[in-house]
PDB file of C-alpha atoms in Angstrom:
ATOM      1  CA  MET A   1      16.952 -14.793  -3.016  1.00  0.00           C
ATOM      2  CA  THR A   2      14.229 -12.313  -1.889  1.00  0.00           C
ATOM      3  CA  ASN A   3      11.107 -13.161  -3.699  1.00  0.00           C
ATOM      4  CA  ILE A   4       8.710 -10.217  -3.315  1.00  0.00           C
ATOM      5  CA  LEU A   5       4.301 -10.064  -4.649  1.00  0.00           C
ATOM      6  CA  LEU A   6       3.747  -6.472  -5.252  1.00  0.00           C
ATOM      7  CA  THR A   7       0.082  -4.859  -6.112  1.00  0.00           C
ATOM      8  CA  GLY A   8      -0.156  -2.226  -8.786  1.00  0.00           C
ATOM      9  CA  SER A   9       2.909  -2.231 -10.830  1.00  0.00           C
ATOM     10  CA  SER A  10       1.871  -1.125 -14.099  1.00  0.00           C
ATOM     11  CA  ARG A  11       2.113   2.218 -12.984  1.00  0.00           C
ATOM     12  CA  GLY A  12       2.593   5.214 -11.103  1.00  0.00           C
ATOM     13  CA  ILE A  13       4.716   4.617  -7.807  1.00  0.00           C
ATOM     14  CA  GLY A  14       3.538   0.907  -7.757  1.00  0.00           C
ATOM     15  CA  ALA A  15       6.163   1.573 -11.792  1.00  0.00           C
ATOM     16  CA  ALA A  16       8.562   2.770  -9.344  1.00  0.00           C
ATOM     17  CA  ILE A  17       9.249  -0.105  -6.818  1.00  0.00           C
ATOM     18  CA  ALA A  18       9.213  -2.616  -9.488  1.00  0.00           C
ATOM     19  CA  GLU A  19      11.854  -0.461 -11.181  1.00  0.00           C
ATOM     20  CA  SER A  20      13.541  -0.767  -7.710  1.00  0.00           C
ATOM     21  CA  LEU A  21      13.501  -4.315  -6.975  1.00  0.00           C
ATOM     22  CA  ALA A  22      14.268  -5.062 -10.635  1.00  0.00           C
ATOM     23  CA  ALA A  23      17.478  -3.436  -9.944  1.00  0.00           C
ATOM     24  CA  ALA A  24      18.538  -4.527  -6.549  1.00  0.00           C
ATOM     25  CA  PRO A  25      20.664  -7.925  -6.025  1.00  0.00           C
ATOM     26  CA  GLY A  26      19.158 -11.064  -5.123  1.00  0.00           C
ATOM     27  CA  VAL A  27      15.694 -10.050  -5.795  1.00  0.00           C
ATOM     28  CA  ASP A  28      12.801 -12.141  -7.979  1.00  0.00           C
ATOM     29  CA  PHE A  29       9.362 -10.325  -8.154  1.00  0.00           C
ATOM     30  CA  VAL A  30       5.638 -11.041  -9.391  1.00  0.00           C
ATOM     31  CA  GLY A  31       4.068  -7.678 -10.222  1.00  0.00           C
ATOM     32  CA  HIS A  32      -0.090  -7.531 -10.928  1.00  0.00           C
ATOM     33  CA  GLY A  33      -1.503  -4.746 -12.492  1.00  0.00           C
ATOM     34  CA  THR A  34      -3.590  -4.757 -15.796  1.00  0.00           C
ATOM     35  CA  ALA A  35      -0.137  -3.336 -17.986  1.00  0.00           C
ATOM     36  CA  SER A  36       2.480  -5.713 -16.259  1.00  0.00           C
ATOM     37  CA  GLY A  37       2.542  -9.231 -14.270  1.00  0.00           C
ATOM     38  CA  ILE A  38      -0.666 -10.967 -12.953  1.00  0.00           C
ATOM     39  CA  PRO A  39      -3.742  -9.315 -13.512  1.00  0.00           C
ATOM     40  CA  ALA A  40      -6.198  -9.192 -11.082  1.00  0.00           C
ATOM     41  CA  ASP A  41      -9.460  -7.271 -10.267  1.00  0.00           C
ATOM     42  CA  PHE A  42      -9.183  -6.108  -6.534  1.00  0.00           C
ATOM     43  CA  ALA A  43     -13.275  -4.876  -7.148  1.00  0.00           C
ATOM     44  CA  ASP A  44     -13.797  -8.597  -6.919  1.00  0.00           C
ATOM     45  CA  PRO A  45     -13.506 -10.819  -3.904  1.00  0.00           C
ATOM     46  CA  ALA A  46     -12.186 -13.123  -5.244  1.00  0.00           C
ATOM     47  CA  GLY A  47      -9.048 -11.032  -6.576  1.00  0.00           C
ATOM     48  CA  PRO A  48      -6.295 -11.534  -3.462  1.00  0.00           C
ATOM     49  CA  ARG A  49      -6.466 -14.938  -3.671  1.00  0.00           C
ATOM     50  CA  ARG A  50      -6.485 -15.559  -7.019  1.00  0.00           C
ATOM     51  CA  LEU A  51      -3.316 -13.030  -6.863  1.00  0.00           C
ATOM     52  CA  TRP A  52      -1.140 -14.991  -4.384  1.00  0.00           C
ATOM     53  CA  ASP A  53      -2.014 -18.675  -5.585  1.00  0.00           C
ATOM     54  CA  ALA A  54      -0.265 -17.198  -8.932  1.00  0.00           C
ATOM     55  CA  ALA A  55       2.392 -15.649  -7.510  1.00  0.00           C
ATOM     56  CA  LEU A  56       3.153 -18.484  -5.288  1.00  0.00           C
ATOM     57  CA  ALA A  57       2.829 -20.702  -8.324  1.00  0.00           C
ATOM     58  CA  GLN A  58       5.389 -18.759 -10.015  1.00  0.00           C
ATOM     59  CA  LEU A  59       7.585 -17.616  -7.259  1.00  0.00           C
ATOM     60  CA  GLY A  60       7.959 -20.613  -5.305  1.00  0.00           C
ATOM     61  CA  ALA A  61       7.242 -18.739  -2.004  1.00  0.00           C
ATOM     62  CA  ILE A  62       6.661 -15.290  -1.073  1.00  0.00           C
ATOM     63  CA  ASP A  63       9.089 -13.589   1.124  1.00  0.00           C
ATOM     64  CA  VAL A  64       7.506  -9.700   1.163  1.00  0.00           C
ATOM     65  CA  VAL A  65       4.658  -8.623   0.159  1.00  0.00           C
ATOM     66  CA  ILE A  66       3.866  -4.628  -0.595  1.00  0.00           C
ATOM     67  CA  ASN A  67       0.613  -3.865  -0.973  1.00  0.00           C
ATOM     68  CA  ASN A  68       0.364  -0.231  -3.506  1.00  0.00           C
ATOM     69  CA  ALA A  69      -2.751  -1.179  -5.064  1.00  0.00           C
ATOM     70  CA  GLY A  70      -5.518   1.425  -4.830  1.00  0.00           C
ATOM     71  CA  ILE A  71      -8.374   4.149  -5.917  1.00  0.00           C
ATOM     72  CA  PHE A  72      -8.791   7.928  -5.548  1.00  0.00           C
ATOM     73  CA  GLU A  73     -11.971   8.248  -6.863  1.00  0.00           C
ATOM     74  CA  ALA A  74     -14.257  11.203  -5.641  1.00  0.00           C
ATOM     75  CA  ASN A  75     -18.077  10.115  -3.533  1.00  0.00           C
ATOM     76  CA  PRO A  76     -19.613  13.741  -3.004  1.00  0.00           C
ATOM     77  CA  ILE A  77     -22.259  13.330   0.130  1.00  0.00           C
ATOM     78  CA  ASP A  78     -24.704  14.634  -3.022  1.00  0.00           C
ATOM     79  CA  GLU A  79     -25.005  10.944  -4.296  1.00  0.00           C
ATOM     80  CA  SER A  80     -27.828   8.685  -3.696  1.00  0.00           C
ATOM     81  CA  ASP A  81     -27.894   6.959  -0.982  1.00  0.00           C
ATOM     82  CA  ASP A  82     -27.313   3.974  -2.840  1.00  0.00           C
ATOM     83  CA  ALA A  83     -24.523   5.150  -5.206  1.00  0.00           C
ATOM     84  CA  TRP A  84     -22.605   6.835  -1.490  1.00  0.00           C
ATOM     85  CA  VAL A  85     -22.639   3.150  -0.246  1.00  0.00           C
ATOM     86  CA  ALA A  86     -21.542   1.614  -3.450  1.00  0.00           C
ATOM     87  CA  GLY A  87     -18.445   4.523  -4.067  1.00  0.00           C
ATOM     88  CA  TRP A  88     -17.519   3.685  -0.230  1.00  0.00           C
ATOM     89  CA  GLU A  89     -17.632  -0.021  -0.443  1.00  0.00           C
ATOM     90  CA  ARG A  90     -15.873  -0.018  -3.794  1.00  0.00           C
ATOM     91  CA  THR A  91     -12.912   2.080  -2.081  1.00  0.00           C
ATOM     92  CA  MET A  92     -12.393  -0.048   0.769  1.00  0.00           C
ATOM     93  CA  ARG A  93     -12.918  -3.337  -0.979  1.00  0.00           C
ATOM     94  CA  ILE A  94      -9.662  -1.968  -2.951  1.00  0.00           C
ATOM     95  CA  ASN A  95      -7.669   0.069  -0.796  1.00  0.00           C
ATOM     96  CA  LEU A  96      -8.436  -2.289   2.670  1.00  0.00           C
ATOM     97  CA  THR A  97      -9.840  -5.464   2.423  1.00  0.00           C
ATOM     98  CA  ALA A  98      -7.945  -6.652  -0.502  1.00  0.00           C
ATOM     99  CA  SER A  99      -4.543  -5.772   1.454  1.00  0.00           C
ATOM    100  CA  ALA A 100      -5.552  -7.227   4.346  1.00  0.00           C
ATOM    101  CA  GLU A 101      -6.421 -10.587   2.478  1.00  0.00           C
ATOM    102  CA  LEU A 102      -2.771 -10.699   1.398  1.00  0.00           C
ATOM    103  CA  CYS A 103      -1.719  -9.527   4.270  1.00  0.00           C
ATOM    104  CA  ARG A 104      -3.066 -12.612   5.876  1.00  0.00           C
ATOM    105  CA  PHE A 105      -2.529 -14.839   3.449  1.00  0.00           C
ATOM    106  CA  ALA A 106       0.996 -14.245   3.693  1.00  0.00           C
ATOM    107  CA  ILE A 107       0.582 -14.161   7.536  1.00  0.00           C
ATOM    108  CA  ARG A 108      -0.287 -17.964   7.140  1.00  0.00           C
ATOM    109  CA  HIS A 109       2.436 -18.659   4.745  1.00  0.00           C
ATOM    110  CA  TRP A 110       5.073 -17.167   6.734  1.00  0.00           C
ATOM    111  CA  ARG A 111       3.771 -19.096   9.833  1.00  0.00           C
ATOM    112  CA  GLU A 112       3.793 -23.026   8.213  1.00  0.00           C
ATOM    113  CA  ARG A 113       7.367 -22.229   6.919  1.00  0.00           C
ATOM    114  CA  GLY A 114       8.295 -21.809  10.291  1.00  0.00           C
ATOM    115  CA  PRO A 115      11.123 -19.602  10.819  1.00  0.00           C
ATOM    116  CA  GLN A 116      13.968 -20.596  13.169  1.00  0.00           C
ATOM    117  CA  LYS A 117      14.388 -17.956  16.392  1.00  0.00           C
ATOM    118  CA  GLY A 118      15.737 -15.036  15.835  1.00  0.00           C
ATOM    119  CA  GLU A 119      15.599 -14.721  12.072  1.00  0.00           C
ATOM    120  CA  VAL A 120      13.127 -12.608   9.891  1.00  0.00           C
ATOM    121  CA  ALA A 121      10.306 -15.171   8.214  1.00  0.00           C
ATOM    122  CA  GLY A 122       8.515 -12.408   6.149  1.00  0.00           C
ATOM    123  CA  ARG A 123       8.068  -8.459   5.905  1.00  0.00           C
ATOM    124  CA  ILE A 124       4.727  -6.818   4.591  1.00  0.00           C
ATOM    125  CA  VAL A 125       5.256  -3.087   3.588  1.00  0.00           C
ATOM    126  CA  ASN A 126       1.500  -1.611   3.211  1.00  0.00           C
ATOM    127  CA  VAL A 127       1.771   2.228   0.897  1.00  0.00           C
ATOM    128  CA  ALA A 128      -0.936   4.147   3.073  1.00  0.00           C
ATOM    129  CA  SER A 129      -1.109   7.658   1.934  1.00  0.00           C
ATOM    130  CA  ARG A 130      -0.480  10.996   4.448  1.00  0.00           C
ATOM    131  CA  ALA A 131      -4.537  11.388   4.152  1.00  0.00           C
ATOM    132  CA  ALA A 132      -4.147   8.408   7.385  1.00  0.00           C
ATOM    133  CA  TYR A 133      -3.200  10.931   9.835  1.00  0.00           C
ATOM    134  CA  ARG A 134      -4.464  14.499   8.168  1.00  0.00           C
ATOM    135  CA  GLY A 135      -8.003  13.677   6.338  1.00  0.00           C
ATOM    136  CA  ASP A 136      -8.553  14.586   3.284  1.00  0.00           C
ATOM    137  CA  SER A 137     -11.441  16.374   1.048  1.00  0.00           C
ATOM    138  CA  PRO A 138     -15.085  16.150   1.692  1.00  0.00           C
ATOM    139  CA  ALA A 139     -15.095  14.157  -1.386  1.00  0.00           C
ATOM    140  CA  HIS A 140     -12.844  11.576   0.105  1.00  0.00           C
ATOM    141  CA  TRP A 141     -13.824  10.560   3.314  1.00  0.00           C
ATOM    142  CA  HIS A 142     -13.889   6.473   1.929  1.00  0.00           C
ATOM    143  CA  TYR A 143     -10.017   7.066   0.897  1.00  0.00           C
ATOM    144  CA  ALA A 144      -9.006   8.616   3.909  1.00  0.00           C
ATOM    145  CA  ALA A 145     -10.701   5.896   6.024  1.00  0.00           C
ATOM    146  CA  SER A 146      -9.445   3.637   3.758  1.00  0.00           C
ATOM    147  CA  LYS A 147      -5.944   4.375   4.399  1.00  0.00           C
ATOM    148  CA  ALA A 148      -6.098   4.850   8.163  1.00  0.00           C
ATOM    149  CA  GLY A 149      -7.628   1.423   8.264  1.00  0.00           C
ATOM    150  CA  MET A 150      -4.283   0.048   5.875  1.00  0.00           C
ATOM    151  CA  VAL A 151      -1.739   1.588   8.788  1.00  0.00           C
ATOM    152  CA  ALA A 152      -3.665   0.628  12.049  1.00  0.00           C
ATOM    153  CA  MET A 153      -4.166  -3.343  10.042  1.00  0.00           C
ATOM    154  CA  THR A 154       0.182  -2.602  10.085  1.00  0.00           C
ATOM    155  CA  LYS A 155       0.945  -1.903  13.413  1.00  0.00           C
ATOM    156  CA  SER A 156      -1.517  -4.829  14.537  1.00  0.00           C
ATOM    157  CA  ILE A 157       0.872  -7.184  12.324  1.00  0.00           C
ATOM    158  CA  ALA A 158       3.436  -5.751  13.460  1.00  0.00           C
ATOM    159  CA  ARG A 159       2.700  -5.768  17.274  1.00  0.00           C
ATOM    160  CA  GLY A 160       0.773  -9.281  16.923  1.00  0.00           C
ATOM    161  CA  TYR A 161       3.241 -10.987  14.382  1.00  0.00           C
ATOM    162  CA  ALA A 162       6.300 -10.175  16.086  1.00  0.00           C
ATOM    163  CA  SER A 163       7.460 -13.139  17.615  1.00  0.00           C
ATOM    164  CA  ASP A 164       6.728 -15.211  14.692  1.00  0.00           C
ATOM    165  CA  GLY A 165       9.913 -13.034  12.791  1.00  0.00           C
ATOM    166  CA  ILE A 166       7.146 -11.452  10.507  1.00  0.00           C
ATOM    167  CA  LEU A 167       7.766  -7.694  10.341  1.00  0.00           C
ATOM    168  CA  ALA A 168       5.396  -4.968   8.728  1.00  0.00           C
ATOM    169  CA  PHE A 169       5.926  -1.235   8.065  1.00  0.00           C
ATOM    170  CA  ALA A 170       3.622   1.262   6.359  1.00  0.00           C
ATOM    171  CA  VAL A 171       4.477   4.823   4.074  1.00  0.00           C
ATOM    172  CA  CYS A 172       2.909   7.466   3.608  1.00  0.00           C
ATOM    173  CA  PRO A 173       3.244   9.685   0.581  1.00  0.00           C
ATOM    174  CA  GLY A 174       1.516  12.971   0.705  1.00  0.00           C
ATOM    175  CA  PHE A 175       1.023  13.988  -3.303  1.00  0.00           C
ATOM    176  CA  THR A 176       3.383  12.212  -5.716  1.00  0.00           C
ATOM    177  CA  MET A 177       3.520  13.089  -9.448  1.00  0.00           C
ATOM    178  CA  THR A 178       1.543  10.712 -11.013  1.00  0.00           C
ATOM    179  CA  GLY A 179      -0.692  10.727 -13.591  1.00  0.00           C
ATOM    180  CA  MET A 180      -3.669  10.492 -10.884  1.00  0.00           C
ATOM    181  CA  ALA A 181      -1.619  13.182  -8.831  1.00  0.00           C
ATOM    182  CA  GLU A 182      -1.290  15.793 -11.730  1.00  0.00           C
ATOM    183  CA  ASP A 183      -4.933  15.560 -12.490  1.00  0.00           C
ATOM    184  CA  TYR A 184      -5.663  15.935  -8.495  1.00  0.00           C
ATOM    185  CA  LEU A 185      -2.988  18.751  -8.872  1.00  0.00           C
ATOM    186  CA  ALA A 186      -4.721  20.350 -11.582  1.00  0.00           C
ATOM    187  CA  SER A 187      -8.442  20.248  -9.472  1.00  0.00           C
ATOM    188  CA  ARG A 188      -7.169  21.852  -6.051  1.00  0.00           C
ATOM    189  CA  GLY A 189      -5.264  24.837  -7.839  1.00  0.00           C
ATOM    190  CA  GLY A 190      -1.742  23.788  -8.832  1.00  0.00           C
ATOM    191  CA  ASP A 191       0.275  26.396  -7.151  1.00  0.00           C
ATOM    192  CA  LYS A 192      -2.123  27.059  -3.830  1.00  0.00           C
ATOM    193  CA  LEU A 193      -1.559  23.212  -2.712  1.00  0.00           C
ATOM    194  CA  LEU A 194       1.878  23.384  -3.210  1.00  0.00           C
ATOM    195  CA  ALA A 195       2.191  26.759  -1.239  1.00  0.00           C
ATOM    196  CA  ASP A 196       1.188  23.914   1.612  1.00  0.00           C
ATOM    197  CA  ILE A 197       3.994  22.113   0.883  1.00  0.00           C
ATOM    198  CA  PRO A 198       7.316  23.743   3.030  1.00  0.00           C
ATOM    199  CA  LEU A 199       9.273  21.527   0.201  1.00  0.00           C
ATOM    200  CA  GLY A 200       7.427  23.129  -2.238  1.00  0.00           C
ATOM    201  CA  LYS A 201       6.815  20.208  -4.570  1.00  0.00           C
ATOM    202  CA  VAL A 202       5.216  17.366  -4.637  1.00  0.00           C
ATOM    203  CA  ALA A 203       7.446  13.954  -3.955  1.00  0.00           C
ATOM    204  CA  ASP A 204       8.670  12.075  -6.943  1.00  0.00           C
ATOM    205  CA  PRO A 205       7.691   8.188  -7.413  1.00  0.00           C
ATOM    206  CA  GLU A 206      11.116   7.141  -7.099  1.00  0.00           C
ATOM    207  CA  GLU A 207      11.461   8.561  -3.420  1.00  0.00           C
ATOM    208  CA  VAL A 208       8.362   6.976  -2.454  1.00  0.00           C
ATOM    209  CA  ALA A 209      10.174   3.613  -3.986  1.00  0.00           C
ATOM    210  CA  ASN A 210      13.110   4.326  -2.560  1.00  0.00           C
ATOM    211  CA  ALA A 211      11.290   3.741   1.014  1.00  0.00           C
ATOM    212  CA  VAL A 212       9.402   1.250  -0.343  1.00  0.00           C
ATOM    213  CA  ALA A 213      12.338  -0.679  -1.152  1.00  0.00           C
ATOM    214  CA  TYR A 214      14.548   0.007   2.223  1.00  0.00           C
ATOM    215  CA  LEU A 215      11.292  -1.476   4.316  1.00  0.00           C
ATOM    216  CA  ALA A 216      10.925  -4.207   1.772  1.00  0.00           C
ATOM    217  CA  LEU A 217      14.848  -5.810   1.796  1.00  0.00           C
ATOM    218  CA  THR A 218      17.147  -4.245   4.657  1.00  0.00           C
ATOM    219  CA  ALA A 219      15.185  -2.234   7.346  1.00  0.00           C
ATOM    220  CA  PRO A 220      16.254  -3.600  10.919  1.00  0.00           C
ATOM    221  CA  PRO A 221      14.001  -5.820  12.525  1.00  0.00           C
ATOM    222  CA  SER A 222      13.416  -3.511  15.372  1.00  0.00           C
ATOM    223  CA  MET A 223      11.274  -1.153  13.362  1.00  0.00           C
ATOM    224  CA  THR A 224       8.516  -3.161  13.023  1.00  0.00           C
ATOM    225  CA  GLY A 225       5.480  -1.157  13.198  1.00  0.00           C
ATOM    226  CA  ALA A 226       7.283   1.847  11.744  1.00  0.00           C
ATOM    227  CA  VAL A 227       5.378   4.278   9.358  1.00  0.00           C
ATOM    228  CA  ILE A 228       7.224   6.347   7.073  1.00  0.00           C
ATOM    229  CA  ASP A 229       6.497   9.915   5.661  1.00  0.00           C
ATOM    230  CA  VAL A 230       7.358  11.246   2.381  1.00  0.00           C
ATOM    231  CA  ASN A 231       5.481  14.154   2.026  1.00  0.00           C
ATOM    232  CA  GLY A 232       7.565  17.346   2.084  1.00  0.00           C
ATOM    233  CA  ALA A 233       6.628  17.883   5.347  1.00  0.00           C
ATOM    234  CA  SER A 234       2.840  18.942   4.420  1.00  0.00           C
ATOM    235  CA  TYR A 235       1.886  16.736   7.600  1.00  0.00           C
ATOM    236  CA  VAL A 236       4.123  16.505  10.519  1.00  0.00           C
ATOM    237  CA  ARG A 237       3.677  14.079  13.467  1.00  0.00           C
TER     238      ARG A 237
END
C-alpha cells in the first residue's frame, strides 16, 4: 500500500489528482481542503504541522507528498507599501513556505524510517507553474517567484537526499481549465491568450493529474529532480 498526502485536493487540478489516485490500485491517500479531506489553513504558520500530524495519524505512515495547494491573487505595484508586502508574504507563505514545511516533515519521516540500500524511501511531487520559468503578469511577481522557488527547492531536495532513497519531482502546468483559469482567461482576452499556445487549447486538469500520478507512483528513481511541463508548448526549455 502506498500512502499519500495530497494538498489542495478540493477543486481543480487537486480534485483531478485525487480522482486519479482513487482509481490507482494499492493507494491510500489523505486529501486536504475545505470541501474534502483534512482542513488546514496554510496562511496560518501552524497549518502545515497540523495537516501533517493529522494525515500521519490517519495513515500510520506517509510514502508520498504531493504539494498542490496554492493561490493566485493579484498584487499590483500601486498598492500601499504595507498592502503590497502583505500580499507578497501571503502568497509566499501559502505557495512556497507551507510546501517547504511539508517537504521537511516528510524527509525527516523517511530518514527516520531508514530504507534498505537501493529502495525508494519516499517521493515528493511539487505542482509548480510555467510561471516559474516564463514569469507572469506585472501584478503577479509574487506568484511567479513562489513557483520558481518551488522548482529550485525540488531540485535541491533531489540532489541532497537521493542517497537516502528520497525522490523529488515537479510539474509545471501552463493554463489549466479550472474555474480559476477560466476567470483569468476571460480577463486576458481569451482568444488572444490561446493564440500564444501552439496546441490551441489550455490543459485539462486530468492531463496534469496524469503527470502527477506518474511521478508519485511509477516514475523511475533516475528521474529524480525532473520537472515536467504541461503547457501546450507555450513555453519550451
